[in-house]
Each structure stands twice: as C-alpha cells, then as structure tokens.
Coordinates of C-alpha atoms in Angstrom, one line a residue:
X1 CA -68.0 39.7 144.6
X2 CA -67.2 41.0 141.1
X3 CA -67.3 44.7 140.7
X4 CA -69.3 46.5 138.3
X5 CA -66.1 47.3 136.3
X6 CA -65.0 43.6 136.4
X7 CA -68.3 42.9 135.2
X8 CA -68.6 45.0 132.5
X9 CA -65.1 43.1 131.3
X10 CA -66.9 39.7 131.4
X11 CA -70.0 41.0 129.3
X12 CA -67.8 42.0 126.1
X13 CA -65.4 39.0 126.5
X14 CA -68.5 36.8 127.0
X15 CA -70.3 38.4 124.3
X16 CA -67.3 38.3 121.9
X17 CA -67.4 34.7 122.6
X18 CA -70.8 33.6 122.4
X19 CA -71.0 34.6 118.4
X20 CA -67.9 33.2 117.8
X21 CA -68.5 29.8 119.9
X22 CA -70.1 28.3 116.4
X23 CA -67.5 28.7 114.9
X24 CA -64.9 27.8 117.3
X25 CA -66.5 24.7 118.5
X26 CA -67.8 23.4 115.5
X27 CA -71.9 23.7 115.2
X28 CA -72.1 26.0 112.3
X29 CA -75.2 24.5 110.2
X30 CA -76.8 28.4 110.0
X31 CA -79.8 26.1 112.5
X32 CA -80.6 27.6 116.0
X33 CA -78.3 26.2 117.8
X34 CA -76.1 28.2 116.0
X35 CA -78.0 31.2 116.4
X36 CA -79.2 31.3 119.6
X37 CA -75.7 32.2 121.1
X38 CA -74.8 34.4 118.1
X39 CA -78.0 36.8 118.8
X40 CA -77.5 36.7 122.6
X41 CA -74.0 37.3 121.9
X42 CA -74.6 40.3 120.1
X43 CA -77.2 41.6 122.2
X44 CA -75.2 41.4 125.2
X45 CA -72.9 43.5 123.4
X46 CA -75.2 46.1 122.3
X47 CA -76.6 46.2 125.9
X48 CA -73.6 46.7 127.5
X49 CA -72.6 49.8 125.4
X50 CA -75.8 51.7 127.1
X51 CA -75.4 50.1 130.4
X52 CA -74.6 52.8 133.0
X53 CA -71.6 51.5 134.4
X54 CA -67.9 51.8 133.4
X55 CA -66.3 51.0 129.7
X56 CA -69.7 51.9 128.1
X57 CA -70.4 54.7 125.4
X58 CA -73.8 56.4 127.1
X59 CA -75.2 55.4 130.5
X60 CA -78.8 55.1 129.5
X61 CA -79.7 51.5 130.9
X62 CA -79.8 50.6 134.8
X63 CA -77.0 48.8 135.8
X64 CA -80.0 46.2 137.7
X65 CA -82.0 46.3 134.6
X66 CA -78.7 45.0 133.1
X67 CA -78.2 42.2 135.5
X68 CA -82.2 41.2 135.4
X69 CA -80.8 41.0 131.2
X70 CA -78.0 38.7 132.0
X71 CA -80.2 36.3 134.1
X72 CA -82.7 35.7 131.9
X73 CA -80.1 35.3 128.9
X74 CA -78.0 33.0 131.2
X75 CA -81.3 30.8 131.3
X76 CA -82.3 31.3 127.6
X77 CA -79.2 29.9 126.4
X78 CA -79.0 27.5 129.1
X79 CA -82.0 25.9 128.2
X80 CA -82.4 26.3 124.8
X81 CA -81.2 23.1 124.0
X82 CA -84.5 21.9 124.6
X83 CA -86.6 25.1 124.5
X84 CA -85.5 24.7 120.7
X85 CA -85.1 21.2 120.0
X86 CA -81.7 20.5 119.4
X87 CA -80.3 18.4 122.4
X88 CA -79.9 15.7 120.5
X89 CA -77.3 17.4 118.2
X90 CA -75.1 19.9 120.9
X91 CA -76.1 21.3 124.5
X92 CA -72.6 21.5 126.3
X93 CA -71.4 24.5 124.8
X94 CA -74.8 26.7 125.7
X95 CA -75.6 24.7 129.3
X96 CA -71.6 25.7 130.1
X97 CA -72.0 29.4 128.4
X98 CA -75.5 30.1 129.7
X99 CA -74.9 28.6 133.5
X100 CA -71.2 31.2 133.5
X101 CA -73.6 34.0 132.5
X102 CA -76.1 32.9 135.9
X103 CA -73.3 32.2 138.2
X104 CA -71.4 35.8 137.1
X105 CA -75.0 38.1 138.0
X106 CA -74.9 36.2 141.4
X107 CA -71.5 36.6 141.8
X108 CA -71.7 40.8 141.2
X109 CA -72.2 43.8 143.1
X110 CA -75.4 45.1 142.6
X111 CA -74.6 48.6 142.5
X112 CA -72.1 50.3 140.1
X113 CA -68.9 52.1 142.1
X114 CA -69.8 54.8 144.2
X115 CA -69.4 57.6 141.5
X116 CA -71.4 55.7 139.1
X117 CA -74.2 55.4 141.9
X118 CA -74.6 58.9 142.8
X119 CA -75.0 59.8 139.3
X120 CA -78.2 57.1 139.4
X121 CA -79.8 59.3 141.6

C-alpha cells in the first residue's frame, strides 16, 4: 500500500511531469493532445496544495475527495486519446500516464496517517 505521504510525493512528481511530457516527448503542436496532460497536470498540482494530507499548504480538501480526483483524471487522460480525437497522432504517453495515475489510487491508503485522521473528525 502507498501511504498518504508517499502519495502526496507521487501527485507533485506526476503533476510536474504531466505539463512537461509535451515537451519532453515531442507532441507540442498547442492541439489537445498537448493540453489535456498540461491542464490535468496543473490541476493535480493545485489540488494537491489543499488536499488535507502531508506536504500541502492548507488542509481544506478530503484526502477521499482527492483520490475520487485522481481516478477520474487517471481515466480522462487515459482515454482521451479517443474522447478527443487524436489517436491517430499519439496515445502512449497519456494511456501510460493516465493508467500510473489509476493503478497509484488503488494502490493507496485510504486514510491519511493517524494524526492527519483525527484532525478529519
């Protein structure tokens, strides 16, 4: 299982990485495919700064609301290949990206640490 602080890691790391992956794998036209994983990139990052859980600035969002984020993000960018029409032109790099996001809520604690819990309450 990934803790909640592992977690939080992984959400600026990935987020970091989805706005630059245009750039660093080549698909920068300005089209959606290079702004699907730019937006979600930068939301994930504004998210995670009210997130309640460790390494953000104010604790305002549910740590579950969070993850219930992440999944459908994980899916959006998974499929938006062909939710947006551009299979034809690049899908690895979002398939990849967006089935990491899926497989990382599945893989984490659904609770924040202990401390972080009982302020939830």
């Amino acid at each position: 299982m990934i803790s909640s602080k592992i977690h939080a890691v992984l959400d600026y790391l990935v987020g970091i990485l989805l706005i630059a992956a245009p750039w660093l794998l080549g698909f920068t036209d300005n089209s959606t495919a290079t702004m699907v994983p730019v937006i979600l990139g930068a939301s994930t990052l504004l998210y995670s700064l009210f997130t309640n859980y460790e390494y953000s600035i104010a604790r305002m969002l549910p740590y579950k609301i969070h993850l219930a984020i992440d999944l459908v993000a994980g899916i959006v960018l998974l499929g938006s290949p062909w939710l947006f029409g551009f299979s034809d032109r690049i899908y690895l790099p979002h398939v990849i990206l967006g089935a990491f996001e899926i497989v990382v809520v599945m893989m984490s604690r659904k609770a924040t640490s202990t401390v972080r819990q009982a302020e939830q309450i």
